[in-house]
XYZ file of C-alpha atoms in Angstrom:
653
model
C -0.323 13.516 -0.125
C -0.251 10.511 -2.424
C 1.632 7.763 -0.661
C 1.673 4.116 -1.631
C 3.688 1.005 -1.037
C 3.256 -2.679 -1.745
C 4.211 -6.032 -0.305
C 4.196 -9.509 -1.837
C 3.726 -12.706 0.076
C 3.835 -16.253 -1.114
C 1.195 -18.240 0.628
C -0.561 -14.995 0.775
C -0.638 -12.911 -2.351
C -1.370 -9.361 -1.798
C -0.011 -6.630 -3.835
C 3.574 -6.531 -4.554
C 6.019 -6.548 -1.714
C 7.337 -9.875 -0.790
C 6.791 -11.145 2.691
C 8.136 -14.577 3.440
C 6.845 -15.997 6.685
C 5.574 -19.236 8.175
C 1.935 -20.045 7.540
C -0.212 -23.127 7.987
C -1.398 -24.855 4.827
C -2.908 -28.203 4.019
C -0.781 -28.725 0.912
C 2.664 -27.892 2.263
C 4.905 -29.553 4.787
C 6.964 -27.690 7.364
C 10.109 -29.657 6.811
C 11.844 -32.020 4.432
C 13.952 -35.149 4.316
C 17.442 -35.109 5.773
C 18.895 -35.223 2.267
C 16.844 -32.271 1.103
C 15.878 -30.191 4.151
C 13.391 -27.383 3.643
C 11.900 -24.513 5.581
C 8.459 -22.950 5.271
C 7.814 -19.564 3.662
C 4.635 -17.567 3.164
C 4.393 -15.221 0.193
C 2.353 -11.989 0.485
C 1.968 -8.643 -1.190
C 0.909 -5.212 0.103
C 1.125 -1.503 -0.631
C 0.578 2.017 0.592
C -2.514 4.071 -0.216
C -3.097 6.249 -3.219
C -5.869 8.772 -3.707
C -5.752 9.022 -7.491
C -6.495 5.406 -8.410
C -9.265 2.935 -7.578
C -7.395 0.139 -9.332
C -3.798 -0.515 -10.275
C -4.082 -4.087 -11.482
C -1.050 -6.289 -12.084
C -0.460 -9.965 -12.789
C 2.331 -11.653 -10.828
C 3.589 -14.536 -12.961
C 6.218 -15.881 -10.606
C 8.581 -15.254 -7.709
C 11.972 -16.856 -7.162
C 14.750 -16.466 -4.614
C 18.401 -15.873 -5.474
C 20.811 -18.137 -3.521
C 23.802 -16.501 -1.881
C 26.869 -16.878 -4.058
C 24.808 -17.329 -7.232
C 23.300 -20.430 -8.714
C 19.908 -21.249 -10.131
C 17.087 -19.146 -8.627
C 14.623 -21.156 -6.506
C 11.025 -20.773 -7.716
C 8.674 -20.164 -4.778
C 5.529 -19.010 -6.563
C 3.928 -19.695 -9.946
C 0.657 -18.018 -10.890
C -2.475 -20.137 -11.355
C -4.026 -20.593 -14.779
C -5.843 -18.364 -15.564
C -3.616 -15.757 -13.940
C -5.434 -13.659 -11.360
C -5.013 -9.883 -11.423
C -4.094 -8.185 -8.147
C -5.396 -4.714 -7.361
C -2.500 -3.042 -5.579
C -4.667 -0.170 -4.381
C -6.717 -2.461 -2.127
C -3.624 -3.773 -0.357
C -2.683 -0.498 1.308
C -0.169 -1.949 3.769
C -2.254 -5.109 3.991
C -0.991 -8.555 3.108
C -2.873 -10.965 0.858
C -2.034 -14.652 0.808
C -0.697 -16.266 -2.337
C 0.643 -19.611 -1.313
C 2.590 -21.601 1.266
C 5.815 -23.118 0.002
C 8.617 -25.363 1.170
C 11.974 -23.816 0.293
C 15.363 -25.564 0.352
C 17.315 -24.628 3.460
C 20.014 -22.086 2.734
C 20.764 -18.397 2.469
C 19.142 -16.111 -0.098
C 20.205 -12.572 -0.946
C 17.389 -11.390 -3.184
C 14.196 -12.121 -5.070
C 13.073 -11.980 -8.686
C 9.446 -10.913 -9.132
C 8.112 -11.406 -12.666
C 5.088 -9.419 -13.850
C 3.104 -9.977 -17.021
C 3.492 -7.054 -19.452
C 1.214 -7.707 -22.419
C -1.411 -5.097 -23.366
C -4.191 -5.393 -20.782
C -1.975 -6.992 -18.117
C -1.787 -3.687 -16.251
C -5.161 -2.107 -15.463
C -5.633 1.509 -14.379
C -8.947 2.896 -13.136
C -9.038 6.426 -11.760
C -10.736 7.066 -8.449
C -14.034 8.900 -8.368
C -12.433 11.942 -6.728
C -8.664 12.163 -7.370
C -6.251 14.720 -5.955
C -5.988 18.225 -7.458
C -3.824 18.244 -10.585
C -4.510 14.615 -11.529
C -4.024 14.235 -15.288
C -6.883 11.773 -15.814
C -10.672 11.868 -15.606
C -12.458 10.786 -12.385
C -13.652 7.174 -12.669
C -11.900 6.710 -16.018
C -10.865 3.207 -17.095
C -7.640 3.934 -18.947
C -7.523 2.158 -22.338
C -4.647 -0.303 -22.645
C -3.469 1.657 -25.701
C -2.679 4.572 -23.362
C -0.730 2.441 -20.868
C 2.942 1.938 -21.625
C 4.699 -0.728 -19.528
C 8.397 0.081 -19.320
C 11.077 -2.605 -19.139
C 9.045 -5.296 -20.897
C 11.009 -8.163 -22.445
C 10.096 -11.165 -24.582
C 7.877 -11.629 -27.604
C 4.375 -10.382 -28.334
C 1.855 -12.262 -26.191
C 4.537 -13.388 -23.723
C 5.919 -10.077 -22.518
C 7.128 -9.852 -18.915
C 8.930 -7.441 -16.613
C 11.465 -9.208 -14.351
C 12.219 -7.210 -11.202
C 15.301 -7.885 -9.083
C 15.204 -7.026 -5.386
C 18.284 -7.161 -3.157
C 17.555 -7.942 0.483
C 18.802 -5.498 3.130
C 20.192 -8.559 4.935
C 20.284 -12.174 3.701
C 17.275 -14.436 4.242
C 18.335 -17.594 6.083
C 15.930 -20.525 5.636
C 16.397 -23.155 8.341
C 15.070 -26.693 7.976
C 11.769 -27.219 9.773
C 11.368 -23.546 10.647
C 9.581 -20.549 9.177
C 11.028 -17.189 8.229
C 9.913 -13.840 6.942
C 10.984 -11.078 4.611
C 9.143 -8.114 3.113
C 9.639 -6.495 -0.271
C 7.665 -3.296 -0.730
C 6.330 -2.047 -4.022
C 6.238 1.669 -3.448
C 3.287 3.059 -5.384
C 4.048 6.582 -4.221
C 7.417 6.615 -5.958
C 7.216 9.583 -8.344
C 8.654 7.505 -11.199
C 6.167 4.636 -10.811
C 3.349 6.067 -12.952
C 4.253 9.078 -15.079
C 1.519 10.897 -17.003
C 2.250 12.943 -20.092
C -0.522 15.172 -21.445
C 0.771 17.241 -24.372
C 0.243 20.956 -24.807
C -2.360 21.594 -27.471
C -4.338 18.436 -26.679
C -3.962 14.743 -27.408
C -4.257 11.551 -25.360
C -2.571 11.237 -21.991
C 0.002 8.451 -21.989
C 0.599 6.683 -18.668
C 4.090 5.211 -18.436
C 4.250 2.477 -15.759
C 7.775 1.917 -14.487
C 7.896 -0.891 -11.906
C 11.664 -1.047 -11.471
C 12.383 1.952 -9.177
C 9.436 1.232 -6.899
C 10.417 -2.214 -5.564
C 12.543 -2.459 -2.423
C 13.179 -4.661 0.597
C 11.788 -3.783 4.014
C 12.276 -6.203 6.934
C 9.331 -7.453 8.999
C 10.137 -8.724 12.473
C 6.732 -9.714 13.854
C 4.120 -11.380 11.648
C 1.524 -11.203 14.419
C 1.248 -7.439 13.804
C 0.583 -7.894 10.077
C -2.926 -6.878 8.990
C -4.217 -9.297 6.361
C -6.673 -8.315 3.687
C -9.877 -10.364 3.837
C -9.181 -13.580 1.940
C -11.647 -15.567 -0.140
C -11.936 -19.338 -0.306
C -14.272 -22.224 -0.969
C -14.917 -24.704 1.830
C -13.070 -28.027 1.531
C -13.329 -29.785 4.889
C -13.342 -29.464 8.668
C -10.875 -31.149 10.989
C -12.091 -34.117 13.021
C -11.888 -32.091 16.245
C -13.629 -29.077 14.644
C -10.787 -26.714 15.601
C -9.994 -25.808 11.985
C -11.286 -25.805 8.437
C -9.496 -26.124 5.110
C -10.407 -23.721 2.308
C -9.322 -23.598 -1.294
C -7.953 -20.121 -2.032
C -9.998 -18.241 -4.652
C -9.459 -14.759 -6.070
C -11.988 -12.195 -7.319
C -11.903 -11.545 -11.046
C -10.173 -8.247 -11.872
C -11.485 -5.945 -13.174
C -14.713 -6.957 -11.403
C -17.766 -8.190 -13.295
C -21.482 -8.132 -12.500
C -22.145 -10.552 -10.931
C -18.593 -10.999 -9.665
C -16.990 -14.399 -10.239
C -14.037 -16.161 -8.661
C -10.791 -17.640 -9.979
C -9.976 -20.927 -8.267
C -6.455 -21.989 -7.379
C -4.733 -25.194 -6.319
C -3.713 -23.670 -2.991
C -5.378 -24.720 0.231
C -5.186 -22.868 3.531
C -5.907 -24.102 7.047
C -7.942 -21.666 9.166
C -8.264 -22.036 12.943
C -11.161 -20.812 15.049
C -10.322 -18.338 17.812
C -10.901 -20.581 20.812
C -9.919 -17.843 23.277
C -11.852 -14.800 22.029
C -14.346 -16.428 19.692
C -14.730 -16.056 15.919
C -17.687 -14.009 14.685
C -19.524 -16.092 12.055
C -21.963 -14.464 9.631
C -24.313 -16.584 7.485
C -25.139 -14.150 4.665
C -27.808 -16.443 3.205
C -29.720 -16.926 6.451
C -28.950 -13.367 7.678
C -27.763 -14.675 11.047
C -24.569 -14.305 13.031
C -23.031 -15.993 16.047
C -19.802 -16.297 18.019
C -18.087 -19.676 17.684
C -15.157 -21.148 19.615
C -14.790 -23.997 17.103
C -16.431 -25.058 13.848
C -18.584 -27.839 15.294
C -21.833 -25.887 15.106
C -21.350 -24.562 11.553
C -19.255 -27.139 9.673
C -22.351 -29.008 8.527
C -23.654 -25.873 6.795
C -20.465 -25.037 4.852
C -20.508 -27.614 2.035
C -20.569 -25.764 -1.298
C -20.113 -22.395 0.405
C -17.776 -19.529 -0.365
C -16.117 -17.820 2.570
C -14.678 -14.388 3.214
C -12.287 -14.481 6.149
C -10.654 -11.790 8.268
C -7.670 -13.633 9.711
C -4.519 -12.966 11.697
C -1.189 -14.730 12.047
C -0.115 -16.463 15.217
C 3.543 -16.632 16.265
C 3.906 -20.098 14.717
C 2.590 -18.816 11.377
C -0.863 -20.422 11.600
C -3.960 -18.432 10.620
C -6.771 -17.699 13.081
C -10.148 -16.390 11.899
C -11.359 -13.193 13.539
C -14.544 -13.017 11.445
C -15.992 -15.287 8.717
C -18.771 -14.560 6.204
C -20.364 -17.494 4.321
C -22.689 -17.784 1.311
C -23.473 -20.231 -1.472
C -22.842 -17.335 -3.915
C -19.377 -15.868 -4.384
C -20.988 -12.616 -5.498
C -22.738 -12.359 -2.132
C -19.563 -12.629 -0.051
C -17.750 -10.267 -2.436
C -20.541 -7.702 -2.853
C -19.685 -5.838 0.339
C -17.880 -2.572 -0.343
C -14.104 -2.624 0.067
C -11.965 0.379 -0.605
C -10.853 3.774 0.573
C -13.274 6.160 2.209
C -14.067 9.048 -0.147
C -16.606 10.939 1.964
C -17.641 10.803 5.625
C -21.157 12.155 6.097
C -23.455 12.465 9.102
C -25.060 9.042 8.707
C -23.210 7.261 5.905
C -19.899 6.522 4.233
C -18.990 6.789 0.566
C -16.384 4.217 -0.445
C -14.547 4.029 -3.768
C -14.732 0.423 -4.893
C -12.458 -1.357 -7.345
C -14.163 -0.166 -10.531
C -13.807 3.479 -9.525
C -17.474 3.801 -8.618
C -18.421 5.494 -5.342
C -20.712 3.337 -3.195
C -22.836 4.921 -0.470
C -23.439 2.828 2.648
C -25.748 3.971 5.430
C -24.747 3.627 9.074
C -27.421 3.017 11.726
C -27.499 2.517 15.471
C -26.532 -1.165 15.134
C -23.480 -0.746 12.879
C -20.352 -2.030 14.623
C -16.947 -0.517 13.867
C -13.843 -2.660 14.284
C -10.206 -1.573 14.125
C -7.856 -4.347 13.009
C -5.215 -4.935 15.670
C -4.012 -8.517 15.138
C -1.181 -8.308 17.688
C -3.857 -7.929 20.415
C -6.440 -10.661 19.691
C -9.002 -9.480 22.243
C -8.978 -5.950 20.763
C -9.000 -7.335 17.207
C -12.217 -9.231 17.944
C -14.127 -6.446 19.725
C -15.845 -3.377 18.198
C -14.340 -0.001 19.123
C -17.749 1.684 18.930
C -21.286 1.307 17.586
C -23.600 3.638 15.691
C -23.406 6.898 13.775
C -21.289 8.603 16.435
C -18.398 6.433 15.230
C -18.291 8.359 11.957
C -16.579 11.279 13.671
C -13.545 9.024 14.108
C -13.089 8.529 10.335
C -11.682 10.756 7.583
C -11.240 10.433 3.875
C -8.460 7.970 3.043
C -9.222 5.255 5.609
C -9.114 1.738 4.116
C -12.252 -0.193 5.108
C -14.101 -3.389 4.295
C -17.815 -3.126 5.006
C -20.335 -5.914 5.498
C -23.894 -4.908 4.655
C -27.117 -6.343 6.032
C -28.378 -7.174 2.551
C -26.263 -6.617 -0.607
C -29.478 -6.216 -2.652
C -30.987 -3.578 -0.363
C -31.214 0.037 -1.564
C -29.688 1.923 0.081
C -27.085 -0.418 1.560
C -26.927 -0.506 5.364
C -23.677 -1.430 7.097
C -23.708 -4.266 9.592
C -19.968 -4.007 10.328
C -17.145 -1.719 9.245
C -13.637 -3.152 9.425
C -11.158 -0.262 9.639
C -8.071 -1.932 8.222
C -5.903 1.176 7.912
C -6.539 4.486 9.694
C -4.581 6.873 7.500
C -4.028 10.524 8.285
C -1.785 12.631 6.073
C -1.205 16.045 4.595
C 0.674 19.223 5.418
C 2.404 19.164 8.789
C 2.146 22.129 11.149
C 2.500 23.006 14.830
C 4.813 20.104 15.693
C 5.239 19.898 19.469
C 6.425 17.414 22.033
C 2.950 15.868 22.542
C 1.082 16.529 19.285
C 1.291 17.886 15.751
C -1.316 18.794 13.131
C -2.174 17.233 9.763
C -4.098 19.402 7.281
C -5.387 17.847 4.064
C -7.400 19.755 1.465
C -9.247 18.010 -1.365
C -11.058 18.985 -4.556
C -14.309 18.508 -2.630
C -13.804 20.895 0.290
C -16.307 18.967 2.424
C -13.621 16.279 2.771
C -11.008 18.701 4.113
C -9.730 17.998 7.578
C -7.367 19.460 10.143
C -6.584 16.968 12.888
C -4.390 17.245 15.944
C -2.457 13.990 16.181
C -1.060 12.529 19.401
C 2.225 10.638 19.383
C 1.962 7.180 20.923
C 3.233 6.773 24.461
C 7.002 6.515 24.927
C 6.410 3.140 26.573
C 4.389 1.637 23.693
C 6.244 -1.070 21.756
C 6.686 0.054 18.149
C 8.449 -2.588 16.084
C 12.159 -2.965 15.436
C 14.929 -0.942 13.832
C 15.245 -2.219 10.227
C 19.055 -2.099 10.261
C 19.968 -3.593 13.635
C 16.747 -5.327 14.713
C 16.623 -3.620 18.118
C 13.137 -3.129 19.599
C 11.702 0.394 19.392
C 9.315 2.032 21.811
C 7.504 5.319 21.332
C 7.173 7.470 18.222
C 9.460 7.046 15.217
C 9.787 8.738 11.833
C 11.824 8.556 8.631
C 12.286 10.218 5.276
C 10.487 8.650 2.334
C 13.787 8.335 0.463
C 15.477 6.345 3.248
C 12.953 3.886 4.743
C 15.608 1.863 6.588
C 17.098 4.910 8.376
C 14.548 5.330 11.158
C 14.755 8.084 13.762
C 13.620 6.452 17.023
C 14.641 5.920 20.631
C 17.156 3.388 19.292
C 19.020 5.928 17.144
C 18.290 9.254 18.872
C 17.958 10.727 22.338
C 14.858 12.652 21.260
C 13.180 11.547 18.008
C 10.205 13.883 18.550
C 12.509 16.925 18.762
C 14.224 15.709 15.576
C 10.807 15.445 13.904
C 9.930 18.994 14.972
C 13.145 20.282 13.424
C 12.655 18.345 10.177
C 9.078 19.572 9.624
C 9.573 23.261 10.442
C 10.516 24.453 6.948
C 8.426 25.934 4.147
C 8.791 27.644 0.787
C 6.679 30.358 -0.832
C 6.116 30.813 -4.553
C 3.928 33.818 -3.734
C 0.962 34.880 -5.843
C -1.939 32.431 -6.008
C 0.321 29.458 -5.183
C 1.512 30.693 -1.807
C 3.407 28.640 0.748
C 4.306 24.957 0.508
C 5.224 23.089 3.698
C 6.446 19.645 4.676
C 3.994 16.779 4.169
C 3.797 13.366 5.716
C 1.594 10.404 6.413
C 0.801 8.146 9.353
C -1.256 5.055 10.121
C -2.887 5.679 13.472
C -3.722 3.196 16.214
C -6.752 3.212 18.475
C -6.821 3.553 22.247
C -3.129 4.020 22.978
C -2.470 5.220 26.520
C -1.398 8.601 25.093
C -4.961 9.141 23.793
C -7.518 6.719 25.270
C -10.540 6.057 23.016
C -8.919 8.060 20.236
C -6.197 7.919 17.600
C -2.448 8.182 18.163
C 0.348 7.844 15.594
C 3.184 5.343 16.055
C 5.128 6.820 13.149
C 5.231 9.409 10.394
C 6.982 9.256 7.065
C 8.063 12.573 5.548
C 7.093 12.442 1.900
C 8.552 14.449 -0.967
C 6.130 17.308 -1.530
C 4.904 17.335 -5.146
C 5.614 20.801 -6.543
C 3.328 21.986 -9.389
C 4.664 21.556 -12.904
C 7.377 24.214 -13.154
C 9.835 25.755 -15.569
C 13.525 26.321 -15.069
C 14.245 29.970 -14.258
C 18.030 29.753 -13.961
C 20.007 26.758 -15.133
C 22.023 24.105 -13.368
C 25.057 25.027 -11.256
C 27.357 22.475 -9.600
C 28.798 23.428 -6.212
C 30.778 20.604 -4.613
C 28.410 17.767 -3.657
C 25.351 19.897 -4.383
C 23.784 20.997 -7.643
C 21.058 23.580 -7.823
C 18.751 25.450 -10.173
C 15.730 27.702 -9.698
C 12.137 27.187 -10.800
C 8.950 29.186 -11.202
C 5.375 27.914 -11.347
C 2.234 29.260 -12.980
C 0.490 31.687 -10.647
C 3.595 32.224 -8.523
C 5.716 35.364 -8.265
C 8.884 33.967 -6.651
C 11.659 31.756 -8.028
C 12.619 28.922 -5.654
C 16.003 27.207 -5.469
C 16.076 23.423 -5.855
C 19.047 21.642 -4.237
C 20.093 18.202 -5.469
C 22.579 15.834 -3.827
C 25.418 14.509 -6.000
C 26.721 11.992 -3.430
C 26.864 8.408 -4.713
C 24.367 6.202 -2.879
C 22.183 9.112 -1.786
C 22.114 11.248 -4.926
C 18.855 12.885 -5.955
C 16.966 10.733 -8.456
C 16.672 12.355 -11.874
C 14.733 11.177 -14.921
C 14.702 12.518 -18.465
C 11.264 12.121 -20.050
C 10.984 12.123 -23.846
C 7.773 11.805 -25.862
C 8.048 11.215 -29.596
C 5.384 9.703 -31.877
C 3.242 8.726 -28.896
C 6.048 6.774 -27.182
C 7.357 7.866 -23.780
C 10.930 7.099 -22.807
C 11.995 7.585 -19.171
C 15.773 7.537 -18.772
C 17.453 7.668 -15.332
C 20.228 10.228 -14.984
C 22.959 9.458 -12.408
C 24.055 12.716 -10.783
C 27.062 11.030 -9.180
C 28.715 10.589 -12.602
C 30.265 13.119 -15.016
C 27.888 11.962 -17.757
C 24.881 12.626 -15.533
C 26.097 16.086 -14.573
C 26.692 16.908 -18.204
C 23.164 15.760 -19.119
C 21.416 17.972 -16.563
C 23.634 20.957 -17.305
C 22.840 20.615 -21.011
C 19.092 20.137 -20.581
C 18.173 22.273 -17.560
C 18.097 25.554 -19.398
C 15.689 28.454 -18.943
C 12.136 27.411 -19.838
C 12.642 23.638 -19.576
C 9.547 21.985 -17.987
C 10.389 20.187 -14.740
C 8.477 18.276 -12.090
C 10.107 18.354 -8.651
C 9.376 16.280 -5.538
C 11.215 17.367 -2.404
C 11.160 18.520 1.207
C 10.903 22.280 1.938
C 13.796 23.517 4.078
C 13.948 26.203 6.761
C 16.109 28.367 4.462
C 13.347 28.511 1.825
C 14.870 25.995 -0.610
C 13.628 22.595 -1.757
C 15.754 19.555 -0.929
C 14.923 17.436 -3.981
C 14.261 13.728 -3.658
C 13.507 13.308 -7.361
C 12.904 15.547 -10.352
C 11.951 15.021 -13.983
C 12.817 17.193 -16.934
C 10.934 16.908 -20.216
C 12.231 16.844 -23.781
C 10.836 15.651 -27.107
C 8.366 16.932 -29.630
C 5.416 17.309 -27.237
C 5.887 19.326 -24.074
C 3.650 18.358 -21.111
C 0.600 20.285 -20.016
C 0.516 18.177 -16.818
């Protein structure tokens, strides 16, 4: 399964959802004068994982908020000069800090996120081992001439893509207080990156369409938010040694050798963990210690670069869980970060940001941590030590590794931060206590079949996105409707509902065989339902990507449903595809045209007569289609989105 989402934050820039929350900063005030009261917002970005790409680089030029009732948008973030590129792939449901801002008190109903759209402002690097059927080449850096950014406006050299996001509920900024909101950039949306490889050969064109992938998703508790390691240069220590101030710096994207940093004008205040202790690693002296304040190390930090694993407190301040320091930015950066590609008996292979697999050995002293910021004592303590820990990992985990010596060959891991424990794939054997994920890869040694426990019914599990009520126990939702969550708040038995929703399958027969429901989960460690193991707090049912197909029988409208049948290469059976025509929940449809090397992706609204006429005209026998949907118990596909292809060059993939 390829799932991905993003989140943007303004005092914390991450990937591309927008999270507005309180956060301590040395260059922002928490309030304002009585004539111009302000509240404090933090800006962050994040995303979901993706197996096909090592880098999806974007440049966020600015973020503004739209006041309720109209009026001039309020600018809350402006990119530094030079503009730093953000790799969305590394965010993977993590938040990265952009900036802290004071915002005029008031009510805001949406945000405008502006991305740079000149050639080279979007970077695509394929992973070293993408999913089956990927149209690119493993490790390929896609030339800018083969990347088409849709929706760009402006003149050459100053092209941008403005993206409007409507909040699920208004954001109320109160003077002297902090608030939070999350806008996700959904990288797994089928229309986000569309590849077109023509029959008969020719270059693959990658059409990047940001507009359909951005959406609002509320966040109710910033203390549960996992932050990506942030980079900074030391500025000063407080007089009582309880905190330090760092100037936020960003790695250059795509990375260079040696890697260099991009400075900003944004400062952040970082507190030591006086209760649990902050682990401090001096990468130049090859020493580490546990500190309760900065008194013992402040004198060594002048001129140093820092990498910091931090967490939010309730008041929005940042507490350091672990800190790495060096006089060289390359040294603090040159510790593999990325998604696990292979788990071997004594090492990990991690895909870094340039698409290159990096092998890191694990020895008896390697400590494994699982990020759990809402429980500070667990966040600061290793879950296990040594090579036996490797049995707890699978391909797809997001990790940040610290090595003993970045110049050593082979690298040896000192610590492994598990930031996201992702399990996904085909769902089978759903029961009241467990279900099974099966994921098969191009490299069969990465395949896994794991029995997953649901978290305990008594475990707190966030809030309902529509009514804000607290949830306990397992929850799940459909990819297409992230705010409609099936939980103990909305159902008497969400697990039974999940069992019913995942019991369907379809069969194309032949060499293709059966296709079942797929989903993804981020697991937690040591829940009471599975002590010293993984348990899943939630699952999202994703639209199963069906192989490139051809229409067998054309479009037929039947009330609020439209359907057609498809066949795929290697299959012997035609499968019916059902599409909803109901306004507000209609199946998403896109017409893809390629002429003279230019791809045009046009949305088709099935809830309108014009849209119905378009699909009836174009979905004729033999038309290439790409369908994403959920297999049903009656053997049909409930389509979330489908594409049909026209133009002079038909797609090979």
